Every structure is written in structure tokens, then in C-alpha cells.
Amino acid sequence: MNHKKIAHNRTKILVVDDSAPTLEVIQRNLEAAGYEVFTAPSVELAIAFLEQNSVDLVITDIKMPKISGLELLKYVKENVKETEIMIITGYPSIKGAVEAVKDGAENYLVKPFTDEELLSVVSKMLEKLANRHAVKAKPLSGSHNIIGNSPGMQHVYRLIGKAAATSVNVLLLGESGTGKELVARAIHYSSKTVSGPFVTVNCTAIPDSLLESELFGHVKGAFTGAQASRAGFFQIADGGTLFLDEIGDASLSMQGKLLRAIQNKEIFMVGSSRVQKIDTRIIAATNTDLNRLVKKGLFREDLYYRLNIVEITLPPLHERGEDILLLVQLFKEKLSRDMNRPAPQFSDKVLQIFKNYHWQGNVRELENLIQRLVVLADGNFIDVTDLPEQMRFSINWRRGLNRPLAEVEAEHIANVLNSVKGNKTRAAEILGIDRKTLREKIRRANQPTDIG
């Protein structure tokens, strides 16, 4: 057993395999990527280590002498709640992989695998762990651990509670960046499917040629290149939740295959005539109007009604003004912890602009902006001049709502010219007009024209 002292500021991974060369290669690759790695040649030693230490991820072989890796999976699932599990095996079988996933494994790799494959899977699993922590973090709302106290979000919380109390399918609607996957995870972790896996499928990312194989899996020899059996998304999510993101962009071919699986609760693996029963809850999400797509013949009406048992619409961020300050504070505190430095203060004018801004990218755009402002801040105070030009000049702090248009326009032009030190070419670019039009507007506003 590798008993290096655990570091507290790096991701910790335990690798379990009875093959010393395999342990050495995996440890070397993971340490080179910056992870803190511990190794155990048997399940007994791994359990003894986990009784005294905590790790973020366990990577284990299945077939080992005395006690198999499946027993370690069961131990981790029952005793180490906040740890991800990945299996590796040189004896691939669909039955073994699905059994391992049901027992708590989040993913699996078949030997031999490349260094890139290993690091890619590890990175994705740790990202899922971080997302799971985010779902469970700091319940400012007092309900379902999602940030927000606005009336729109209170309604969302009530619907999450109703959806979590059942196993029916759910359809999430909302603009990009409003947090649809976060809501899907909240439903999953608040319902009886919490002990099962949460599997995300991006419906736009699967080409039609791979649809059946990706969704339902395939048996060895099913097609050229199928050198081993492989589980599909429905099998991996069996007993848990399958999150179908961007369902509005799914092809008609994919819609038909999804409908049959959801309606009959059974699938056929590619290359197999044996039916497999599935118990998978479906949560679908889209930022498009499915009713409109149904009327245009671009989305199957029967699938729409299968998915839309409970419908939850997430409000855009610009309709959640009182939540914006909560989110700003949350993102600031997170960055402060990550960067190990005090979070800067935001001026009242900046916060007012945030509350009035349209936020086309919603919460995702707000988080991105806070990250950028905090990272680039020269001091401990962020003012209007630190904001992106587009934000500074698209709002003008809403002061012009009850003033003549010509007056508002003249003041706006003056502000832009001052900000670029009188450079008319740059001012025209920001205003979205040409220099000739700008000169004419300046003349009409009786502003001096000898600038720049």
C-alpha cells in the first residue's frame, strides 16, 4: 500500500489493482496531471485505507484475487458518500459493466486504454463531482439548494418538490444558462432515484449513424469495429435518471427511437434480439418552443406528451432582479476561496447595472463576468469603469426612461466620446453608426465638432 501523506489542497485519487505495472503507469500519469495518488494492490488494503482517509475518486479493477472490485464498489457506496467510483477491467462484458454502474460506479474503462482516455474520463468524473457539490451547496432559498428567493424561483422550487415526489417524466423549459441541468440534478437527488446514476445526454452531439449504439448499447461483433460489448445510455442510467439535454434539437430519427424506449420501458441492444427491461426516469430540457416545433412537424407530438408530464419553466435572469445580488455574492465568495484572496467589493452603481442588465446568457453569463472582473481586478474595488464597454453603454443606468429621446441620445453620445477620449472612429464603432452619422448627431446636439 502506498501510504504517502495526504495533501489537502489537491484532488485525491485511490487506484486499486492487483497488477503492479498497471498501478505504476496509472499513478505516474495521474500525478503528472497534478493529482494526489494512492495505490492499493488489493480490495482489503483499499478498504483499510478508506477507513482512515478520504479521497475524491476511487479507480478499481473488477477481477482481483479473493475479493472483487464490485465488493469495493458496494463498500464505497455504503460508507464513503462523497467519492466517485470508476472501474477498469481487462475482461469487458456488458453484464459486468452494468452491474458495476448500478453498484455505484460512475464510469468504466476497458484495458488497454490510452493515457488520454484515462485522463479524459477522470477529468469528466471530477467535474461531475464538483457539479454535485454545487447542487448541494449553500441553500440560500431554503428549498432544494438552488440559489434564489424571487417569486419565479419560489414557483420553481414548488414544482421541483412535486416532481421529486413521483417518478414521472419531466420537461424543463428555459433560455440557455438558466440552470436547467441544475434543476434536473435537484429533482434526481431529492427523489427515490437518488441511489441510482444521473446520466446526461446532449441530443445534438450524437450523429444518426451512432444513435442506437449510443442509446441502447451494442453486443460484440454487432458491426465493424465492435470488438467488445458496450452499454448504452439507457442501461447506464437504469435505476436512475437520464437527462436529455437540448431535446428540441434531436433529429426525428432519434425522437422515434427515444419514444419506443420511453413508451415500452424496454430496449434492444444493437446486434441482439433479446429484449432488456429498463427502469429509467427521463428528464428532458430545451430552450426552444416545442409546441411550435410540433406544429411545424419538426418534433413528434407523441414524444412531446410522453415527456411533458410535469413542465417546469425557468425564468430568465433579468426577471430575477432580487436574486442577482445573491448570485454575485455566491460567485465572489467561491472565487475568493479558490484564489485564496479577499473578494473585491462592487460599487452600488455596478450592482444597479447588474440588476437592470438583460443578461442574454443568464446565470452562466453573470458567473463568467464575475470571474473575469475578480481575476482582472487591480485592487479591492470594482466600479463602472471596470465593466465591459458593451455593458456600460447598453444600459446608461436606465436614467433616460422619462426624458426626451434627443436628450438621452445626446448624453449617451457625450458619455461614449468621453470614454474614448474623443476618438470619433472608436465612438462610432461602439454606437454602431458611421463617422458621418456621428458628426451629424453631434452637430444637431450643438456639441463641438473639433474632437479627435
Coordinates of C-alpha atoms in Angstrom, one line a residue:
M1 CA 0.0 0.0 0.0
N2 CA 1.2 3.4 -1.0
H3 CA 1.0 5.5 2.3
K4 CA 2.1 8.9 1.2
K5 CA 0.8 11.7 3.4
I6 CA -2.4 13.1 2.0
A7 CA -2.3 16.7 0.7
H8 CA -5.3 18.8 1.5
N9 CA -5.2 21.2 -1.4
R10 CA -5.2 18.7 -4.4
T11 CA -7.7 16.2 -5.7
K12 CA -7.1 12.8 -4.1
I13 CA -7.4 9.5 -6.1
L14 CA -7.1 5.9 -4.9
V15 CA -6.1 3.3 -7.5
V16 CA -6.8 -0.4 -6.8
D17 CA -5.4 -3.1 -9.0
D18 CA -3.5 -6.4 -8.4
S19 CA -1.2 -5.6 -11.3
A20 CA 1.9 -3.7 -10.1
P21 CA 2.7 -2.4 -13.6
T22 CA -0.8 -1.1 -14.1
L23 CA -0.7 0.7 -10.7
E24 CA 2.7 2.2 -11.6
V25 CA 1.5 3.5 -15.0
I26 CA -1.8 5.0 -13.8
Q27 CA -0.1 6.6 -10.8
R28 CA 2.6 8.2 -12.9
N29 CA 0.0 9.6 -15.4
L30 CA -2.3 11.0 -12.8
E31 CA 0.5 12.5 -10.7
A32 CA 1.8 14.2 -13.9
A33 CA -1.6 15.7 -14.3
G34 CA -1.4 17.2 -10.8
Y35 CA -3.5 14.7 -8.8
E36 CA -2.5 13.3 -5.4
V37 CA -2.5 9.5 -6.0
F38 CA -2.6 6.5 -3.6
T39 CA -2.4 2.9 -4.6
A40 CA -3.5 -0.5 -3.2
P41 CA -2.9 -4.0 -4.6
S42 CA -6.0 -5.5 -3.1
V43 CA -9.5 -4.6 -2.0
E44 CA -8.7 -5.5 1.6
L45 CA -5.9 -2.8 1.7
A46 CA -8.1 -0.3 -0.1
I47 CA -10.9 -0.6 2.5
A48 CA -8.4 -0.3 5.3
F49 CA -7.0 2.9 3.7
L50 CA -10.5 4.3 3.2
E51 CA -11.4 3.7 6.8
Q52 CA -8.7 6.2 7.8
N53 CA -8.6 8.6 4.8
S54 CA -10.9 10.3 2.4
V55 CA -10.4 10.6 -1.4
D56 CA -12.4 12.2 -4.2
L57 CA -12.2 9.3 -6.7
V58 CA -11.6 5.5 -6.5
I59 CA -10.4 3.7 -9.6
T60 CA -10.5 -0.1 -9.2
D61 CA -10.2 -3.2 -11.3
I62 CA -13.1 -5.7 -11.1
K63 CA -11.3 -9.1 -11.3
M64 CA -8.9 -9.5 -8.4
P65 CA -7.9 -12.4 -6.1
K66 CA -10.1 -13.1 -3.0
I67 CA -12.3 -10.0 -3.1
S68 CA -13.5 -8.4 -6.4
G69 CA -13.7 -4.8 -7.2
L70 CA -17.5 -5.0 -7.1
E71 CA -17.3 -5.5 -3.3
L72 CA -15.2 -2.4 -3.1
L73 CA -17.9 -0.5 -5.0
K74 CA -20.5 -1.6 -2.5
Y75 CA -18.3 -0.6 0.4
V76 CA -17.7 2.8 -1.0
K77 CA -21.4 3.4 -1.9
E78 CA -22.4 2.5 1.7
N79 CA -19.6 4.1 3.6
V80 CA -18.0 6.9 1.5
K81 CA -20.8 9.0 0.2
E82 CA -18.8 11.9 -1.4
T83 CA -16.5 9.7 -3.5
E84 CA -16.8 9.0 -7.2
I85 CA -16.0 5.4 -8.5
M86 CA -14.6 4.2 -11.8
I87 CA -13.9 0.6 -12.8
I88 CA -11.2 -0.7 -15.1
T89 CA -11.2 -4.2 -16.5
G90 CA -9.4 -6.4 -18.9
Y91 CA -12.4 -8.7 -19.1
P92 CA -15.2 -6.5 -20.7
S93 CA -18.8 -7.6 -20.5
I94 CA -22.0 -5.7 -20.7
K95 CA -23.4 -7.6 -17.7
G96 CA -20.3 -6.7 -15.5
A97 CA -20.3 -3.1 -16.6
V98 CA -24.0 -2.5 -16.0
E99 CA -23.8 -4.3 -12.6
A100 CA -20.8 -2.1 -11.6
V101 CA -22.6 1.1 -12.7
K102 CA -25.7 0.0 -10.7
D103 CA -23.5 -0.6 -7.7
G104 CA -22.2 2.9 -7.7
A105 CA -19.6 3.2 -10.4
E106 CA -19.9 6.4 -12.4
N107 CA -17.9 5.2 -15.4
Y108 CA -15.6 2.4 -16.7
L109 CA -12.6 1.8 -18.9
V110 CA -11.6 -1.3 -20.7
K111 CA -7.9 -2.3 -20.8
P112 CA -5.9 -1.5 -22.7
F113 CA -6.7 2.3 -22.7
T114 CA -4.5 5.2 -23.6
D115 CA -3.2 7.9 -21.2
E116 CA -5.5 10.4 -22.9
E117 CA -8.6 8.2 -22.4
L118 CA -7.8 7.8 -18.7
L119 CA -7.2 11.5 -18.1
S120 CA -10.3 12.5 -20.0
V121 CA -12.6 10.2 -18.1
V122 CA -11.1 11.2 -14.7
S123 CA -11.5 14.9 -15.6
K124 CA -15.1 14.4 -16.6
M125 CA -15.9 12.5 -13.4
L126 CA -14.3 15.0 -11.1
E127 CA -16.3 17.8 -12.9
K128 CA -19.5 15.8 -12.2
L129 CA -18.4 15.6 -8.5
A130 CA -17.9 19.4 -8.5
N131 CA -21.4 19.9 -10.0
R132 CA -22.9 17.6 -7.5
H133 CA -21.4 19.6 -4.7
A134 CA -22.7 22.8 -6.3
V135 CA -26.2 21.4 -6.3
K136 CA -25.9 20.6 -2.6
A137 CA -24.1 23.8 -1.6
K138 CA -25.4 26.7 0.5
P139 CA -29.2 26.6 0.3
L140 CA -29.9 30.4 0.4
S141 CA -33.5 29.7 -0.7
G142 CA -34.2 27.2 2.0
S143 CA -35.6 24.8 -0.7
H144 CA -33.9 22.3 -2.9
N145 CA -30.5 24.0 -2.5
I146 CA -30.7 26.3 -5.6
I147 CA -29.9 29.9 -5.3
G148 CA -32.7 32.5 -5.5
N149 CA -35.6 33.9 -3.5
S150 CA -37.5 35.6 -6.3
P151 CA -41.2 34.7 -6.8
G152 CA -40.3 33.0 -10.1
M153 CA -37.8 30.7 -8.4
Q154 CA -40.1 30.0 -5.4
H155 CA -42.6 28.6 -8.0
V156 CA -39.8 26.5 -9.5
Y157 CA -38.9 25.1 -6.0
R158 CA -42.6 24.0 -5.5
L159 CA -42.6 22.2 -8.9
I160 CA -39.3 20.5 -8.1
G161 CA -40.8 19.2 -4.9
K162 CA -43.8 17.8 -6.7
A163 CA -41.7 16.3 -9.4
A164 CA -39.3 14.7 -6.9
A165 CA -42.2 13.1 -5.1
T166 CA -43.0 11.0 -8.2
S167 CA -41.1 9.1 -10.9
V168 CA -42.9 10.7 -13.8
N169 CA -41.1 12.3 -16.7
V170 CA -40.2 16.0 -16.5
L171 CA -39.8 18.7 -19.2
L172 CA -37.6 21.7 -18.3
L173 CA -38.0 24.8 -20.4
G174 CA -35.9 28.0 -20.3
E175 CA -33.3 30.0 -22.0
S176 CA -29.7 28.9 -22.2
G177 CA -27.8 29.5 -19.0
T178 CA -30.9 29.5 -16.7
G179 CA -29.8 26.3 -14.8
K180 CA -31.9 23.5 -16.4
E181 CA -29.3 20.8 -15.6
L182 CA -29.0 22.1 -12.0
V183 CA -32.8 21.7 -11.6
A184 CA -32.6 18.2 -13.2
R185 CA -30.0 17.2 -10.6
A186 CA -32.0 18.7 -7.8
I187 CA -35.0 16.6 -8.8
H188 CA -32.8 13.5 -9.1
Y189 CA -31.1 14.0 -5.7
S190 CA -34.4 14.8 -4.0
S191 CA -36.3 11.7 -5.3
K192 CA -36.2 8.0 -4.8
T193 CA -33.8 7.7 -7.7
V194 CA -31.0 9.3 -5.7
S195 CA -29.2 6.0 -5.2
G196 CA -29.1 5.5 -9.0
P197 CA -26.9 7.2 -11.6
F198 CA -27.6 10.6 -13.1
V199 CA -26.6 10.4 -16.8
T200 CA -26.5 13.4 -19.1
V201 CA -27.0 13.0 -22.9
N202 CA -26.6 16.0 -25.3
C203 CA -29.1 15.3 -28.0
T204 CA -27.2 17.4 -30.5
A205 CA -23.9 15.6 -30.1
I206 CA -24.9 12.1 -31.3
P207 CA -24.8 11.6 -35.1
D208 CA -27.7 9.5 -36.5
S209 CA -25.3 6.7 -37.5
L210 CA -24.4 6.1 -33.9
L211 CA -27.8 6.7 -32.3
E212 CA -28.9 3.2 -31.5
S213 CA -25.4 2.1 -30.3
E214 CA -25.1 5.2 -28.0
L215 CA -28.6 5.0 -26.6
F216 CA -29.1 1.2 -26.3
G217 CA -25.5 -0.3 -26.4
H218 CA -24.2 -3.0 -28.7
V219 CA -23.0 -6.6 -28.5
K220 CA -19.6 -7.7 -29.6
G221 CA -19.5 -8.1 -33.4
A222 CA -22.7 -6.1 -34.0
F223 CA -20.9 -4.0 -36.6
T224 CA -17.4 -3.4 -37.9
G225 CA -15.2 -2.2 -35.1
A226 CA -17.5 -3.6 -32.3
Q227 CA -14.7 -5.6 -30.7
A228 CA -16.5 -5.7 -27.3
S229 CA -20.0 -5.3 -25.9
R230 CA -20.8 -1.8 -24.7
A231 CA -23.6 -0.4 -22.5
G232 CA -25.7 2.4 -23.9
F233 CA -27.1 5.4 -22.0
F234 CA -30.3 3.7 -21.1
Q235 CA -28.6 0.8 -19.5
I236 CA -26.1 3.0 -17.6
A237 CA -29.0 5.1 -16.3
D238 CA -31.1 2.1 -15.3
G239 CA -32.5 2.7 -11.8
G240 CA -31.6 6.4 -12.0
T241 CA -32.2 9.4 -14.2
L242 CA -31.5 10.0 -17.9
F243 CA -31.2 13.7 -18.6
L244 CA -31.8 14.5 -22.2
D245 CA -30.4 18.0 -22.8
E246 CA -31.3 20.0 -25.9
I247 CA -34.2 17.6 -26.7
G248 CA -35.6 20.2 -29.1
D249 CA -32.6 19.7 -31.4
A250 CA -33.0 15.9 -31.5
S251 CA -33.4 14.5 -35.0
L252 CA -36.7 12.9 -36.0
S253 CA -34.8 9.6 -36.1
M254 CA -33.6 10.0 -32.6
Q255 CA -37.1 11.1 -31.4
G256 CA -38.6 7.8 -32.8
K257 CA -36.0 5.7 -31.0
L258 CA -36.5 7.6 -27.7
L259 CA -40.2 7.3 -28.0
R260 CA -40.2 3.5 -28.3
A261 CA -37.8 3.1 -25.3
I262 CA -39.7 5.5 -23.1
Q263 CA -43.1 4.2 -24.0
N264 CA -42.3 0.5 -23.7
K265 CA -39.6 0.7 -21.0
E266 CA -37.5 -1.8 -22.9
I267 CA -34.7 -1.7 -25.4
F268 CA -32.8 -4.0 -27.8
M269 CA -29.0 -3.7 -27.9
V270 CA -27.6 -3.4 -31.5
G271 CA -26.9 -6.9 -32.7
S272 CA -29.1 -8.6 -30.2
S273 CA -32.7 -9.9 -30.4
R274 CA -33.0 -10.1 -26.6
V275 CA -35.3 -7.5 -25.0
Q276 CA -34.0 -5.7 -21.9
K277 CA -36.4 -4.1 -19.5
I278 CA -35.3 -0.7 -18.2
D279 CA -36.4 1.4 -15.2
T280 CA -35.1 4.9 -16.1
R281 CA -36.7 8.2 -15.2
I282 CA -36.5 10.8 -18.1
I283 CA -35.9 14.5 -17.5
A284 CA -35.7 16.4 -20.8
A285 CA -34.7 20.1 -21.3
T286 CA -34.9 22.6 -24.2
N287 CA -34.5 26.3 -24.9
T288 CA -36.8 26.1 -27.9
D289 CA -40.6 26.2 -28.2
L290 CA -41.6 22.5 -28.6
N291 CA -45.2 23.4 -29.3
R292 CA -44.1 25.4 -32.3
L293 CA -41.9 22.5 -33.5
V294 CA -44.7 20.1 -33.1
K295 CA -47.0 22.3 -35.3
K296 CA -44.2 22.5 -37.9
G297 CA -43.8 18.7 -37.9
L298 CA -40.2 19.0 -36.5
F299 CA -41.0 17.3 -33.2
R300 CA -43.1 14.3 -32.6
E301 CA -46.3 15.1 -30.8
D302 CA -46.5 11.7 -29.1
L303 CA -43.0 12.1 -27.7
Y304 CA -43.8 15.6 -26.5
Y305 CA -46.7 14.3 -24.5
R306 CA -44.6 11.4 -23.1
L307 CA -42.0 13.9 -21.9
N308 CA -44.3 16.7 -20.7
I309 CA -45.9 15.1 -17.6
V310 CA -44.5 17.8 -15.3
E311 CA -43.4 21.0 -17.0
I312 CA -41.1 23.4 -15.3
T313 CA -40.2 26.8 -16.9
L314 CA -37.1 28.5 -15.5
P315 CA -37.3 32.3 -15.5
P316 CA -34.6 34.3 -17.3
L317 CA -32.1 36.1 -15.0
H318 CA -33.4 39.6 -16.0
E319 CA -36.7 38.7 -14.4
R320 CA -35.0 37.7 -11.1
G321 CA -33.6 41.1 -10.1
E322 CA -33.5 40.3 -6.3
D323 CA -31.6 37.1 -7.0
I324 CA -28.8 38.7 -8.9
L325 CA -27.1 40.2 -5.7
L326 CA -27.3 36.7 -4.1
L327 CA -25.6 35.2 -7.1
V328 CA -23.0 37.9 -7.2
Q329 CA -22.1 37.2 -3.6
L330 CA -22.0 33.5 -4.1
F331 CA -19.7 33.7 -7.1
K332 CA -17.5 36.2 -5.3
E333 CA -17.1 34.0 -2.3
K334 CA -16.3 31.0 -4.4
L335 CA -13.6 32.8 -6.3
S336 CA -12.2 34.2 -3.1
R337 CA -11.8 30.7 -1.7
D338 CA -10.4 29.3 -5.0
M339 CA -7.9 32.2 -5.3
N340 CA -7.1 32.4 -1.6
R341 CA -7.5 36.2 -1.5
P342 CA -10.2 38.6 -0.3
A343 CA -13.1 39.1 -2.6
P344 CA -13.3 42.7 -4.1
Q345 CA -16.3 45.0 -3.3
F346 CA -18.6 46.1 -6.1
S347 CA -19.9 49.7 -6.2
D348 CA -23.6 50.4 -5.9
K349 CA -23.7 51.6 -9.5
V350 CA -22.2 48.3 -10.7
L351 CA -24.8 46.3 -8.7
Q352 CA -27.6 48.5 -10.1
I353 CA -26.3 47.9 -13.6
F354 CA -26.3 44.2 -12.9
K355 CA -29.9 44.3 -11.8
N356 CA -31.0 46.2 -14.9
Y357 CA -29.0 44.4 -17.5
H358 CA -30.7 42.0 -19.9
W359 CA -28.3 39.0 -19.3
Q360 CA -28.8 37.2 -22.6
G361 CA -26.6 34.3 -21.3
N362 CA -28.4 34.3 -17.9
V363 CA -26.7 32.9 -14.9
R364 CA -23.9 31.5 -17.0
E365 CA -23.1 34.9 -18.3
L366 CA -23.2 36.5 -14.9
E367 CA -20.9 33.9 -13.4
N368 CA -18.4 34.4 -16.3
L369 CA -18.4 38.1 -15.9
I370 CA -17.8 37.9 -12.1
Q371 CA -14.9 35.6 -12.7
R372 CA -13.4 37.9 -15.3
L373 CA -13.9 41.0 -13.1
V374 CA -12.4 39.4 -10.0
V375 CA -9.4 37.9 -11.8
L376 CA -8.6 41.1 -13.6
A377 CA -9.2 43.5 -10.7
D378 CA -6.3 45.7 -9.8
G379 CA -7.5 46.4 -6.3
N380 CA -10.3 45.5 -3.9
F381 CA -13.0 47.7 -5.5
I382 CA -14.8 47.2 -8.8
D383 CA -16.5 50.2 -10.4
V384 CA -18.4 51.0 -13.6
T385 CA -15.1 51.7 -15.5
D386 CA -14.1 48.1 -14.9
L387 CA -17.2 46.7 -16.7
P388 CA -17.1 45.7 -20.4
E389 CA -17.9 48.5 -22.9
Q390 CA -21.0 46.7 -24.1
M391 CA -22.5 46.6 -20.6
R392 CA -21.5 50.2 -19.7
F393 CA -23.2 51.8 -22.8
S394 CA -26.1 49.4 -23.3
I395 CA -27.8 50.5 -20.1
N396 CA -26.9 54.0 -19.2
W397 CA -28.4 53.0 -15.8
R398 CA -32.0 53.4 -17.1
R399 CA -31.9 57.1 -16.4
G400 CA -33.4 58.1 -19.7
L401 CA -36.8 56.4 -19.5
N402 CA -38.8 59.6 -18.8
R403 CA -36.7 62.0 -20.8
P404 CA -36.8 63.2 -24.4
L405 CA -35.1 60.8 -26.8
A406 CA -32.9 63.5 -28.3
E407 CA -31.6 64.5 -24.8
V408 CA -30.9 60.9 -23.9
E409 CA -29.1 60.3 -27.2
A410 CA -27.0 63.4 -26.8
E411 CA -25.9 62.5 -23.3
H412 CA -25.2 58.9 -24.4
I413 CA -23.0 60.2 -27.3
A414 CA -21.2 62.5 -25.0
N415 CA -20.5 59.7 -22.5
V416 CA -19.1 57.4 -25.2
L417 CA -16.9 60.2 -26.6
N418 CA -15.6 61.0 -23.2
S419 CA -14.8 57.3 -22.5
V420 CA -12.7 57.0 -25.7
K421 CA -11.0 60.4 -25.2
G422 CA -12.8 62.0 -28.2
N423 CA -11.9 59.3 -30.8
K424 CA -14.8 59.5 -33.2
T425 CA -13.9 56.3 -35.1
R426 CA -13.9 54.3 -31.9
A427 CA -17.1 56.1 -30.7
A428 CA -18.9 55.4 -33.9
E429 CA -17.9 51.7 -33.7
I430 CA -19.3 51.5 -30.1
L431 CA -22.5 53.3 -31.1
G432 CA -23.0 51.1 -34.2
I433 CA -23.0 54.0 -36.7
D434 CA -20.6 55.5 -39.2
R435 CA -18.4 58.7 -38.7
K436 CA -20.6 60.8 -40.9
T437 CA -23.8 60.0 -38.9
L438 CA -21.9 60.6 -35.7
R439 CA -20.8 64.1 -36.9
E440 CA -24.4 65.0 -37.9
K441 CA -25.7 63.9 -34.5
I442 CA -23.0 65.9 -32.7
R443 CA -23.9 69.0 -34.9
R444 CA -27.6 68.6 -34.1
A445 CA -26.9 68.4 -30.4
N446 CA -24.8 71.6 -30.6
Q447 CA -21.7 69.8 -29.4
P448 CA -18.3 71.0 -30.5
T449 CA -17.1 69.1 -33.6
D450 CA -13.3 69.6 -33.3
I451 CA -12.8 66.5 -31.1
G452 CA -10.4 63.8 -32.3

